[in-house]
């Protein structure tokens, strides 16, 4: 449903629910994903991975593998250009060379050591046993608090900076502080000051399609890569950097993608497949299995968070401080910035402080996961806000509304808010029937929580080709994960006044369309949609010129509206879009609209949850009875897709809150490396999630778009913890809230 808070706008195509253009391909199996690539003479690659979480590599002997008659190529880190030591300061969007192939040390179980290409995947896998590696095992550390301890094994011995203030070696990559106002004065002005600690475990994005890459390094020196990714231009650039070749020598062809959620932004297999192809002379395909995905691709961070807040007896927040330490995995790059943006974002707090720490440990390098960093810190803040409301005997939403952020207030990370929807989202929660509905029964509880994602933008291109039958071919560069082909086509169709069925959108390879940044940060409908909007306006300008030429009148006398060109004074001079399209050969040739831009103004999205649960005090099982999820979409271009994003993100948040975690052994091995043991929620674990779209149009976009893909995962962690407390009276400060952990907490009480 769409909340009554929406700002109504009259559009013909924007805001409608057309069938997605790629729907038939997806449901009939015609759509091709990464592993569907099959080329003449193609070989199959397999990767040898470290059995240790932390060890020095004494030697690697590949001679027996190379001598095998069915092995066509073997690759190690020696086949990649020499790499500089890993920087202590993470470089955004750049995968370290050592994460592709280990050099002196392995830093997590599953770390790639070598790779083999053979005519059969079975031969390649069996031949891995012929590679002999001598290791010197080292102590491993697999949680953030131990990694920051004085006796922790140091992963990168050359790091000399002291991000945690200690002399000597450190596992702290970066300390990222923010401050505004006067914290001490703010806490002195409070009538109530509360501080709590929270901990979360490592969780994975859980996409269904594993990583797969096919590379063909042709004799002319040109490399073509077929893969499923969230950004094929990023794959091209990173692969070129890691191989030491110009970007112009690589073409990346985007395949359909079976889920990503941030986890398919980095390169993993592409450089390895490329090296094997170069050495063998044939195309090489490598596809991960589920164990490899979980052990060797980026999950999000485990964490330790401490939040302190001060409030007056009336409920006004006077000061707030957050300390959070995030696991980065083996290489730096934890989502500190996203966490800092989100931690207090729903609220207007004059005196704030943040201390964020990026900490390496012996797990796979973390990468983005849907609103990176935000769910972790929101879990802490929203749990504490709920506890404060109880202490003050205030309604939890009234407390939030009293402190709501709005236009002109400043976020804790220093960003000045433009037009935002925090207050409108809170009001939608408070006024919703679910919030005041009776909830009867023992051990039943209701919880609420707010969420935020800052959203991103980036470079984007679009090309609109007008065809002679009056249809439009829209070429764009954003991989489609959640229906963005259609949301872009809707914006183009709205400008041109043509039916959405007359637009044919396509995602092009890196040689066919201009540079387009990744499908991430909830940015595609914003940035590439804007590019489609501008390309459509370019088409309009050219069609006005053509009509003026046909009628022999000045261009300023030609008007364009609802897909019709007409003279401003002579109403008999009129041409429809299809009519002018048919005349293009006689009026100057093809009409091609284009746009290339890097727009700002993406603006953040606010979200919220109401959830009812029932807790079995004997087993600790949490059953979800009812769920309502809210999100400000700015303007919902395709409401069905927005609702699907809200439901999908909420489902992942439920898994994060209740069941998902990496079980780690003392020696650093992940023990639950399949979907049988890594427990994501299924349809049996979830009720119908009712999505509520709030619309507070973003003035920084032609149609008021805000990103919708990420903020929805943020509230469930705290909302469920607050509901569990309401049901059984125990505050859960560790995630996941498994049955075992709830029973244990009840016994402590």
XYZ file of C-alpha atoms in Angstrom:
749
model
C 0.000 0.000 0.000
C 0.990 3.652 -0.404
C 0.700 5.766 2.727
C -1.578 8.797 2.866
C 1.552 10.856 3.502
C 2.468 10.624 -0.180
C 2.674 13.827 -2.226
C 0.424 13.111 -5.221
C 1.746 13.857 -8.695
C -0.004 13.312 -11.970
C 2.104 11.095 -14.193
C 1.084 8.821 -17.030
C 3.756 6.111 -16.671
C 5.705 6.927 -13.507
C 3.872 5.369 -10.575
C 2.253 2.604 -12.628
C 2.927 -1.134 -12.417
C 3.844 -2.447 -15.881
C 5.082 -6.001 -16.426
C 8.867 -6.095 -16.357
C 10.540 -6.262 -19.734
C 12.778 -9.206 -18.843
C 10.010 -11.166 -17.133
C 9.414 -13.707 -19.898
C 13.145 -14.411 -20.247
C 13.456 -14.984 -16.496
C 10.471 -17.298 -16.069
C 11.122 -19.343 -19.224
C 14.838 -19.883 -18.612
C 15.930 -17.952 -21.678
C 17.850 -15.431 -19.564
C 21.555 -16.260 -19.363
C 23.438 -16.006 -16.070
C 27.166 -16.158 -15.464
C 27.513 -19.934 -15.363
C 25.446 -20.265 -18.574
C 28.395 -19.043 -20.671
C 29.683 -21.764 -22.999
C 32.345 -21.079 -25.633
C 34.181 -23.198 -28.234
C 37.074 -25.124 -26.698
C 36.253 -23.807 -23.240
C 38.245 -25.113 -20.276
C 37.115 -25.312 -16.674
C 39.007 -23.786 -13.810
C 39.216 -24.765 -10.157
C 40.899 -22.901 -7.313
C 43.114 -24.396 -4.617
C 42.276 -22.714 -1.329
C 44.062 -22.543 1.977
C 43.060 -25.052 4.670
C 44.418 -22.653 7.306
C 42.970 -19.392 8.573
C 46.430 -17.900 9.138
C 49.760 -19.281 7.919
C 52.969 -18.375 6.152
C 53.482 -19.895 2.737
C 56.871 -21.567 2.761
C 56.690 -22.956 -0.769
C 54.319 -23.804 -3.622
C 55.251 -26.624 -6.019
C 53.008 -26.908 -9.101
C 55.294 -29.172 -11.146
C 53.225 -32.348 -10.704
C 50.061 -30.524 -11.724
C 51.741 -29.019 -14.777
C 52.931 -32.470 -15.808
C 49.421 -33.926 -15.748
C 48.387 -34.673 -19.362
C 44.866 -33.262 -18.932
C 45.899 -30.035 -17.196
C 46.141 -27.146 -19.671
C 47.268 -24.346 -17.340
C 48.270 -23.636 -13.739
C 48.346 -20.199 -12.130
C 49.676 -18.735 -8.875
C 50.306 -15.245 -7.548
C 53.557 -15.278 -9.540
C 51.438 -14.876 -12.680
C 50.088 -11.548 -11.440
C 52.145 -8.343 -11.501
C 54.130 -7.628 -8.320
C 51.935 -5.951 -5.733
C 52.714 -3.306 -3.155
C 52.215 -4.271 0.486
C 48.595 -4.015 1.579
C 47.774 -0.448 2.483
C 46.584 0.241 5.989
C 44.171 2.786 4.528
C 41.516 0.927 2.488
C 41.046 2.054 -1.113
C 37.334 2.179 -1.900
C 36.328 -0.190 -4.676
C 39.759 -1.775 -5.127
C 40.354 -5.443 -4.355
C 43.863 -6.127 -3.005
C 45.942 -8.344 -5.273
C 46.655 -10.617 -2.289
C 42.950 -11.389 -2.005
C 42.941 -12.798 -5.539
C 45.996 -15.005 -4.937
C 47.887 -15.291 -1.658
C 51.566 -14.422 -1.684
C 53.619 -14.654 1.510
C 50.718 -15.453 3.852
C 47.211 -16.870 3.846
C 44.845 -14.822 5.969
C 41.630 -16.866 6.024
C 40.487 -20.404 5.332
C 39.566 -20.451 1.663
C 42.198 -17.895 0.635
C 43.155 -18.700 -3.016
C 46.616 -20.227 -3.462
C 46.664 -21.534 -7.040
C 44.325 -22.478 -9.874
C 44.127 -25.137 -12.570
C 42.373 -25.233 -15.959
C 41.421 -28.530 -17.599
C 38.960 -29.822 -20.188
C 36.689 -31.114 -17.433
C 35.804 -29.519 -14.088
C 36.251 -32.928 -12.450
C 39.787 -33.297 -13.794
C 40.620 -29.770 -12.681
C 39.318 -30.446 -9.180
C 41.170 -33.738 -8.855
C 44.404 -32.188 -10.137
C 44.376 -29.614 -7.341
C 45.711 -32.364 -5.065
C 48.885 -32.445 -7.181
C 49.853 -28.939 -6.032
C 52.105 -29.145 -2.999
C 52.037 -26.250 -0.546
C 54.131 -26.042 2.598
C 52.664 -23.855 5.333
C 53.790 -22.533 8.683
C 50.501 -22.293 10.622
C 50.027 -19.192 12.755
C 47.509 -18.324 15.491
C 44.203 -17.032 14.132
C 41.821 -14.399 15.419
C 38.200 -14.340 14.258
C 36.362 -11.669 16.212
C 36.840 -7.954 16.465
C 37.398 -7.662 20.201
C 40.136 -10.295 20.264
C 41.726 -8.763 17.158
C 42.091 -5.461 19.020
C 43.535 -7.136 22.099
C 47.174 -6.702 23.174
C 48.082 -10.336 22.495
C 46.330 -10.668 19.128
C 48.277 -12.180 16.225
C 49.077 -9.413 13.729
C 47.870 -10.052 10.182
C 49.886 -7.380 8.374
C 53.232 -7.003 10.129
C 54.295 -3.986 8.043
C 51.499 -1.827 9.441
C 53.106 0.675 11.754
C 50.269 3.147 12.170
C 48.493 3.011 15.501
C 44.820 3.364 14.696
C 44.010 2.210 18.226
C 46.692 4.294 19.902
C 48.986 1.363 20.739
C 52.677 1.236 19.905
C 53.934 -1.454 17.558
C 51.880 -3.704 15.325
C 48.126 -3.369 15.067
C 45.106 -4.936 13.438
C 43.313 -1.592 13.428
C 43.327 -0.195 9.935
C 41.532 3.091 10.515
C 40.040 5.076 13.357
C 37.301 7.301 11.918
C 35.970 9.927 14.359
C 33.195 12.495 13.973
C 32.038 15.085 16.485
C 29.652 18.001 16.647
C 28.697 20.272 19.497
C 29.853 19.688 23.056
C 29.329 16.114 24.238
C 30.221 16.758 27.870
C 27.880 19.713 28.089
C 25.154 17.700 26.376
C 25.411 14.866 28.875
C 25.448 17.331 31.786
C 22.186 18.798 30.508
C 20.518 15.362 30.524
C 18.280 14.070 33.303
C 18.885 10.484 32.235
C 22.070 9.028 30.733
C 22.153 5.413 29.551
C 24.938 3.374 27.966
C 24.732 -0.139 26.539
C 26.954 -2.620 24.653
C 25.888 -4.662 21.638
C 27.488 -7.400 19.565
C 26.653 -8.860 16.168
C 28.069 -11.811 14.245
C 29.348 -12.068 10.682
C 26.545 -12.666 8.170
C 26.546 -13.270 4.416
C 24.428 -11.698 1.680
C 23.092 -15.139 0.807
C 22.524 -14.636 -2.920
C 21.341 -17.797 -4.660
C 23.629 -17.601 -7.719
C 27.289 -18.257 -6.852
C 30.073 -16.257 -8.472
C 31.050 -17.368 -11.968
C 33.428 -15.855 -14.509
C 34.491 -16.836 -18.011
C 37.544 -15.209 -19.607
C 38.899 -15.454 -23.142
C 42.273 -13.859 -23.747
C 42.457 -13.849 -27.547
C 45.725 -14.011 -29.514
C 45.381 -10.324 -30.419
C 45.802 -9.471 -26.736
C 42.187 -8.507 -26.156
C 40.463 -10.017 -23.127
C 36.697 -10.599 -22.932
C 35.065 -11.484 -19.624
C 31.520 -12.785 -19.112
C 30.287 -12.599 -15.534
C 27.423 -11.806 -13.198
C 28.257 -8.684 -11.254
C 26.745 -5.517 -9.877
C 29.060 -3.371 -11.951
C 30.809 -4.628 -15.056
C 32.773 -1.392 -15.452
C 34.205 -1.910 -11.977
C 35.019 -5.514 -12.866
C 36.800 -4.275 -15.999
C 38.808 -1.634 -14.159
C 39.809 -3.871 -11.260
C 40.714 -6.776 -13.520
C 42.867 -4.453 -15.641
C 44.620 -3.110 -12.535
C 45.257 -6.574 -11.107
C 46.554 -7.922 -14.434
C 48.592 -4.815 -15.226
C 46.915 -4.168 -18.585
C 45.072 -1.105 -19.969
C 41.302 -0.949 -19.453
C 40.973 -0.561 -23.221
C 42.164 -4.138 -23.702
C 39.281 -5.632 -21.694
C 35.606 -5.961 -22.535
C 33.214 -7.174 -19.855
C 29.870 -8.593 -20.933
C 27.244 -8.410 -18.168
C 25.152 -11.532 -17.685
C 21.935 -11.675 -15.676
C 22.536 -11.684 -11.937
C 20.941 -14.000 -9.417
C 21.193 -11.705 -6.431
C 24.015 -9.571 -5.129
C 23.048 -7.237 -2.271
C 26.527 -5.681 -2.411
C 28.348 -9.021 -2.460
C 28.917 -9.011 -6.223
C 30.740 -5.716 -6.441
C 34.320 -7.065 -6.037
C 36.340 -9.246 -8.401
C 37.205 -12.751 -7.241
C 37.442 -15.137 -10.192
C 37.811 -12.840 -13.194
C 41.611 -12.235 -12.946
C 42.242 -15.927 -12.231
C 40.203 -17.065 -15.230
C 42.015 -14.476 -17.352
C 45.468 -15.720 -16.331
C 44.479 -19.334 -17.000
C 43.117 -18.321 -20.399
C 46.307 -16.481 -21.290
C 48.443 -19.439 -20.284
C 46.286 -22.028 -22.073
C 45.141 -20.065 -25.114
C 41.526 -21.123 -24.546
C 38.514 -19.561 -22.802
C 38.272 -20.602 -19.151
C 35.211 -20.681 -16.900
C 35.366 -20.844 -13.098
C 32.256 -21.220 -10.955
C 32.268 -21.291 -7.160
C 30.358 -23.821 -5.107
C 28.414 -22.722 -2.021
C 31.225 -23.528 0.399
C 33.597 -21.327 -1.595
C 31.028 -18.517 -1.625
C 30.646 -18.585 2.150
C 34.332 -19.136 2.963
C 35.937 -16.857 0.407
C 33.610 -14.037 -0.652
C 32.799 -10.963 1.319
C 30.251 -11.197 4.106
C 29.512 -8.152 6.206
C 31.189 -7.316 9.480
C 30.858 -8.838 12.887
C 30.899 -6.012 15.415
C 31.145 -4.578 18.879
C 29.073 -1.424 19.479
C 28.716 0.801 22.514
C 26.135 3.596 22.548
C 25.587 6.285 25.155
C 22.639 8.693 25.101
C 21.428 11.485 27.354
C 17.844 12.771 27.492
C 15.817 15.249 29.482
C 12.851 14.033 31.504
C 10.650 15.411 28.717
C 12.392 13.108 26.228
C 14.631 15.531 24.360
C 17.933 13.879 23.382
C 20.741 16.181 24.528
C 23.789 14.106 23.574
C 24.763 10.823 21.992
C 28.013 8.962 21.445
C 28.653 5.775 19.473
C 31.757 3.609 19.585
C 31.823 0.802 17.051
C 34.523 -1.608 15.960
C 33.821 -3.552 12.767
C 35.552 -6.630 11.406
C 37.008 -5.967 7.973
C 38.109 -9.550 7.448
C 41.599 -10.183 6.136
C 41.972 -6.804 4.419
C 40.793 -3.341 5.479
C 37.526 -1.847 4.284
C 34.754 -2.251 6.880
C 31.673 -0.044 6.258
C 32.496 2.699 8.751
C 31.215 5.564 6.597
C 27.795 4.026 6.065
C 27.499 3.283 9.759
C 28.498 6.822 10.722
C 25.923 8.254 8.330
C 23.139 6.064 9.710
C 23.876 5.744 13.418
C 21.809 8.722 14.646
C 20.301 9.739 11.287
C 16.607 9.600 12.303
C 17.201 12.152 15.062
C 18.128 15.776 15.549
C 20.876 15.722 18.165
C 22.990 18.807 18.752
C 25.863 17.138 20.603
C 27.154 13.942 19.017
C 30.338 11.931 18.776
C 31.343 8.858 16.782
C 34.410 6.641 17.037
C 34.553 3.982 14.349
C 37.308 1.366 14.023
C 38.149 -0.766 10.991
C 39.760 -3.987 12.280
C 41.239 -6.901 10.322
C 40.907 -10.530 11.395
C 41.219 -14.006 9.872
C 37.996 -14.105 7.892
C 37.277 -13.348 4.236
C 37.451 -9.671 3.347
C 34.126 -8.031 4.032
C 32.216 -6.261 1.318
C 29.003 -4.299 1.082
C 25.765 -5.811 2.313
C 22.587 -3.817 1.739
C 22.939 -0.478 3.605
C 26.513 -1.325 4.660
C 27.082 -0.738 8.369
C 23.652 0.760 9.007
C 21.789 -2.304 10.376
C 24.489 -2.917 12.990
C 24.487 0.564 14.495
C 20.708 0.976 14.171
C 20.285 -2.230 16.175
C 22.175 -0.596 19.019
C 20.643 2.882 18.852
C 17.044 1.784 18.309
C 17.289 -0.749 21.146
C 18.568 1.963 23.461
C 15.946 4.489 22.331
C 13.272 1.905 23.139
C 14.737 1.342 26.597
C 14.886 5.092 27.218
C 11.222 5.451 26.232
C 10.324 2.774 28.762
C 12.324 4.484 31.503
C 10.634 7.811 30.742
C 7.233 6.103 30.426
C 6.815 7.585 26.976
C 5.280 6.047 23.884
C 8.271 4.876 21.804
C 7.099 6.607 18.624
C 6.297 9.825 20.486
C 9.875 9.877 21.764
C 11.156 9.381 18.246
C 8.893 12.073 16.783
C 9.936 14.533 19.485
C 13.537 14.156 18.273
C 12.921 13.627 14.557
C 15.497 14.901 12.071
C 14.208 17.258 9.424
C 15.375 19.571 6.679
C 18.163 21.823 7.901
C 19.360 19.585 10.748
C 22.769 17.961 10.521
C 23.588 14.250 10.605
C 26.232 12.969 12.986
C 28.674 12.484 10.096
C 28.427 16.187 9.272
C 26.001 16.096 6.321
C 23.342 18.828 6.334
C 19.911 17.342 5.704
C 17.948 18.476 2.708
C 14.311 17.496 2.282
C 14.042 14.184 4.131
C 11.217 11.911 5.197
C 12.157 10.933 8.756
C 9.183 12.629 10.400
C 6.716 11.492 7.740
C 7.879 7.886 8.115
C 7.506 8.069 11.901
C 4.028 9.569 11.550
C 3.051 6.787 9.145
C 4.066 4.254 11.807
C 2.209 6.015 14.606
C -0.985 6.380 12.575
C -0.973 2.847 11.156
C -3.649 0.481 12.424
C -1.005 -2.099 13.331
C 0.614 0.223 15.866
C -2.508 0.458 18.026
C -4.059 -2.952 17.267
C -4.663 -5.166 20.322
C -2.008 -7.816 20.942
C -3.287 -10.474 23.300
C -1.672 -13.577 24.688
C 1.143 -14.463 27.046
C 4.716 -14.118 25.761
C 3.621 -11.913 22.890
C 5.246 -8.575 22.222
C 5.404 -5.704 19.763
C 8.488 -3.800 18.701
C 9.316 -0.836 16.508
C 12.529 0.434 14.985
C 13.746 3.097 12.590
C 16.241 2.728 9.769
C 18.206 4.849 7.326
C 20.458 4.491 4.304
C 22.306 7.466 2.858
C 22.005 6.184 -0.764
C 24.522 6.888 -3.490
C 24.717 8.145 -7.024
C 27.512 7.950 -9.599
C 28.308 8.225 -13.270
C 25.664 6.961 -15.677
C 24.987 6.873 -19.419
C 21.959 6.160 -21.555
C 21.321 6.041 -25.294
C 17.810 6.150 -26.760
C 17.441 5.027 -30.389
C 14.170 5.960 -32.072
C 13.151 3.166 -34.446
C 11.105 3.687 -37.598
C 8.053 1.912 -36.156
C 7.841 4.393 -33.287
C 9.439 2.258 -30.604
C 12.549 3.232 -28.671
C 15.589 1.106 -27.887
C 17.032 2.220 -24.543
C 20.658 1.208 -23.970
C 22.025 1.662 -20.454
C 24.916 0.454 -18.335
C 23.428 -0.576 -14.973
C 23.098 -4.322 -14.333
C 19.477 -5.083 -13.496
C 19.000 -6.738 -10.120
C 15.560 -5.561 -9.024
C 13.697 -4.518 -12.165
C 15.611 -1.375 -13.056
C 15.299 -1.974 -16.797
C 11.628 -1.183 -16.354
C 12.019 1.697 -13.879
C 14.415 3.394 -16.314
C 12.117 2.724 -19.264
C 9.238 4.265 -17.300
C 11.124 7.521 -16.850
C 12.014 7.666 -20.541
C 8.427 6.833 -21.547
C 7.097 9.530 -19.226
C 9.181 12.206 -20.949
C 8.340 11.057 -24.465
C 4.686 10.364 -23.772
C 4.880 6.891 -25.301
C 3.517 3.603 -23.916
C 5.945 1.714 -21.710
C 5.551 -1.292 -23.996
C 7.109 0.737 -26.810
C 10.418 1.054 -24.924
C 12.890 -1.838 -25.183
C 15.590 -1.501 -22.492
C 18.923 -3.340 -22.668
C 22.012 -3.502 -20.452
C 25.099 -3.079 -22.641
C 28.697 -4.270 -22.300
C 31.629 -2.014 -21.480
C 32.443 -1.355 -25.148
C 28.881 -0.409 -26.087
C 27.809 2.152 -23.501
C 29.678 4.857 -21.616
C 31.031 4.336 -18.120
C 28.283 3.617 -15.614
C 28.980 3.113 -11.927
C 27.848 -0.013 -10.137
C 24.365 -1.156 -9.267
C 24.714 -0.388 -5.594
C 23.901 2.276 -3.054
C 20.258 2.189 -4.178
C 21.384 4.431 -7.007
C 20.253 2.957 -10.343
C 16.725 4.348 -10.603
C 18.153 7.676 -9.449
C 21.264 8.061 -11.617
C 20.533 5.869 -14.654
C 16.899 6.920 -14.480
C 18.059 10.509 -14.698
C 20.244 9.570 -17.659
C 17.178 8.012 -19.336
C 15.261 11.214 -18.569
C 17.951 13.359 -20.205
C 18.283 11.022 -23.195
C 14.521 11.278 -23.701
C 14.694 15.072 -23.577
C 17.479 14.921 -26.176
C 15.127 12.895 -28.392
C 12.376 15.453 -27.830
C 14.652 18.322 -28.907
C 15.607 16.506 -32.092
C 12.020 15.603 -32.939
C 10.989 19.222 -32.479
C 13.684 20.152 -34.994
C 12.412 17.523 -37.439
C 8.802 18.683 -37.131
C 9.868 22.285 -37.653
C 11.701 21.197 -40.796
C 8.643 19.314 -42.096
C 6.336 22.260 -41.474
C 8.921 24.894 -42.410
C 8.324 26.846 -39.197
C 10.644 28.072 -36.404
C 11.435 25.478 -33.741
C 10.032 27.690 -30.991
C 6.592 27.359 -32.575
C 6.582 23.569 -32.190
C 5.225 22.074 -28.987
C 5.741 18.525 -27.691
C 3.375 16.930 -25.216
C 2.003 13.440 -24.503
C 3.804 11.964 -27.483
C 2.421 14.490 -29.955
C 4.133 17.322 -31.840
C 1.955 20.226 -32.885
C 2.191 23.833 -33.996
C 1.499 26.323 -31.242
C -1.053 28.209 -33.360
C -2.067 25.967 -36.248
C -3.694 22.889 -34.697
C -3.865 21.110 -38.045
C -0.072 20.803 -37.998
C 0.137 17.720 -35.815
C 2.294 14.576 -35.806
C 2.254 11.658 -33.373
C 5.476 10.048 -32.168
C 4.965 7.082 -34.482
C 4.253 9.360 -37.448
C 7.397 11.457 -37.008
C 9.444 8.276 -36.407
C 8.381 6.917 -39.761
C 9.589 10.141 -41.407
C 13.135 10.093 -40.014
C 14.863 8.885 -43.216
C 13.380 11.846 -45.089
C 14.000 14.480 -42.425
C 17.681 14.030 -41.641
C 18.271 10.424 -40.649
C 18.337 8.600 -37.294
C 17.362 10.260 -34.032
C 19.519 9.079 -31.157
C 19.208 10.686 -27.757
C 22.074 10.390 -25.330
C 23.007 11.376 -21.819
C 26.139 11.110 -19.735
C 26.107 12.561 -16.245
C 27.283 12.227 -12.656
C 24.380 13.620 -10.644
C 24.417 14.617 -7.003
C 21.435 14.980 -4.717
C 20.586 11.298 -4.256
C 19.342 11.939 -0.677
C 18.831 9.365 2.060
C 15.870 7.076 2.681
C 14.159 6.442 6.015
C 12.435 3.221 6.955
C 10.631 1.724 9.930
C 9.105 -1.536 11.173
C 6.286 -2.661 13.430
C 6.557 -6.338 14.330
C 4.587 -8.660 16.605
C 6.200 -11.835 17.935
C 5.472 -14.737 20.207
C 8.338 -16.285 22.184
C 8.304 -19.831 23.498
C 10.078 -19.497 26.872
C 10.948 -23.200 26.990
C 12.608 -23.460 23.585
C 13.427 -19.801 22.899
C 11.826 -19.944 19.459
C 10.605 -16.607 18.116
C 7.510 -16.788 15.907
C 6.653 -13.678 13.920
C 2.917 -13.014 14.006
C 2.600 -9.801 12.018
C 4.985 -7.502 10.184
C 4.509 -4.013 8.717
C 7.441 -2.342 6.974
C 7.554 1.331 5.978
C 9.894 3.211 3.664
C 10.143 6.651 2.112
C 10.675 6.073 -1.613
C 10.627 9.731 -2.621
C 8.482 8.888 -5.624
C 7.679 5.234 -6.266
C 8.457 4.839 -9.975
C 7.147 1.255 -9.984
C 5.279 0.666 -6.703
C 5.333 -3.127 -7.044
C 9.121 -3.139 -7.260
C 9.373 -0.801 -4.281
C 7.122 -3.116 -2.280
C 9.242 -6.083 -3.323
C 12.415 -4.320 -2.185
C 10.811 -3.532 1.178
C 9.744 -7.143 1.643
C 13.083 -8.556 0.496
C 15.222 -6.329 2.684
C 12.980 -6.965 5.664
C 13.304 -10.727 5.164
C 17.093 -10.463 5.169
C 16.953 -8.337 8.306
C 14.864 -11.021 9.996
C 17.555 -13.598 9.191
C 20.272 -11.302 10.528
C 18.306 -10.781 13.726
C 17.161 -14.311 14.476
C 19.269 -17.019 12.863
C 22.195 -16.090 10.591
C 25.822 -16.177 11.715
C 29.245 -17.576 10.870
C 30.056 -20.372 13.326
C 33.836 -20.252 13.720
C 36.127 -22.899 15.199
C 39.012 -21.994 17.480
C 41.449 -22.399 14.600
C 39.477 -20.062 12.321
C 37.378 -22.434 10.207
C 33.785 -21.649 9.294
C 31.736 -24.664 10.400
C 28.389 -23.967 8.675
C 29.365 -23.709 5.015
C 26.097 -24.704 3.354
C 22.541 -23.420 3.284
C 21.606 -26.466 5.351
C 23.604 -25.064 8.251
C 23.814 -21.357 7.433
C 20.233 -20.646 8.441
C 18.500 -18.086 6.226
C 14.747 -17.616 6.800
C 12.395 -19.456 4.461
C 8.739 -18.834 3.694
C 7.932 -21.007 6.710
C 9.731 -18.559 9.006
C 8.041 -15.397 7.740
C 4.544 -13.954 7.798
C 3.187 -11.815 4.966
C 5.191 -8.599 5.249
C 2.897 -5.647 4.616
C 4.839 -2.915 2.779
C 3.860 0.718 3.248
C 5.329 3.236 0.804
C 5.785 6.773 2.122
C 6.397 9.362 -0.583
C 8.332 12.515 0.261
C 9.644 13.521 -3.190
C 13.358 14.221 -3.433
C 13.820 17.715 -4.900
C 17.217 16.598 -6.206
C 15.722 14.383 -8.931
C 13.408 15.151 -11.891
C 10.799 12.695 -10.581
C 11.592 12.899 -6.878
C 13.351 9.518 -6.701
C 15.098 8.270 -3.571
C 16.853 4.920 -3.417
C 14.748 2.078 -2.038
C 16.943 -1.021 -2.131
C 18.749 -0.749 1.185
C 17.098 1.165 4.029
C 14.556 -1.639 4.423
C 17.102 -4.083 5.904
C 18.001 -1.706 8.727
C 15.017 -1.697 11.170
C 14.339 -5.441 11.652
C 17.299 -6.091 13.963
C 16.179 -3.638 16.636
C 12.440 -3.969 15.995
C 12.634 -7.711 16.639
C 14.851 -7.247 19.711
C 12.365 -4.715 21.082
C 9.476 -7.096 20.371
C 11.256 -9.950 22.150
C 11.762 -7.689 25.174
C 8.091 -6.727 25.134
C 7.197 -10.425 25.038
C 9.467 -11.863 27.738
C 11.126 -8.892 29.480
C 14.701 -9.626 28.393
C 16.839 -7.145 26.433
C 18.777 -9.025 23.784
C 22.017 -7.213 23.014
C 23.728 -9.990 21.032
C 22.716 -11.129 17.562
C 21.470 -13.458 16.333
C 18.656 -14.028 18.837
C 18.682 -17.786 18.408
C 16.511 -20.042 20.564
C 19.603 -21.052 22.536
C 20.590 -17.457 23.259
C 17.067 -16.491 24.315
C 16.744 -19.446 26.687
C 20.132 -18.572 28.160
C 19.098 -14.938 28.657
C 15.842 -15.983 30.312
C 17.742 -18.199 32.743
C 20.039 -15.304 33.650
C 16.996 -13.146 34.362
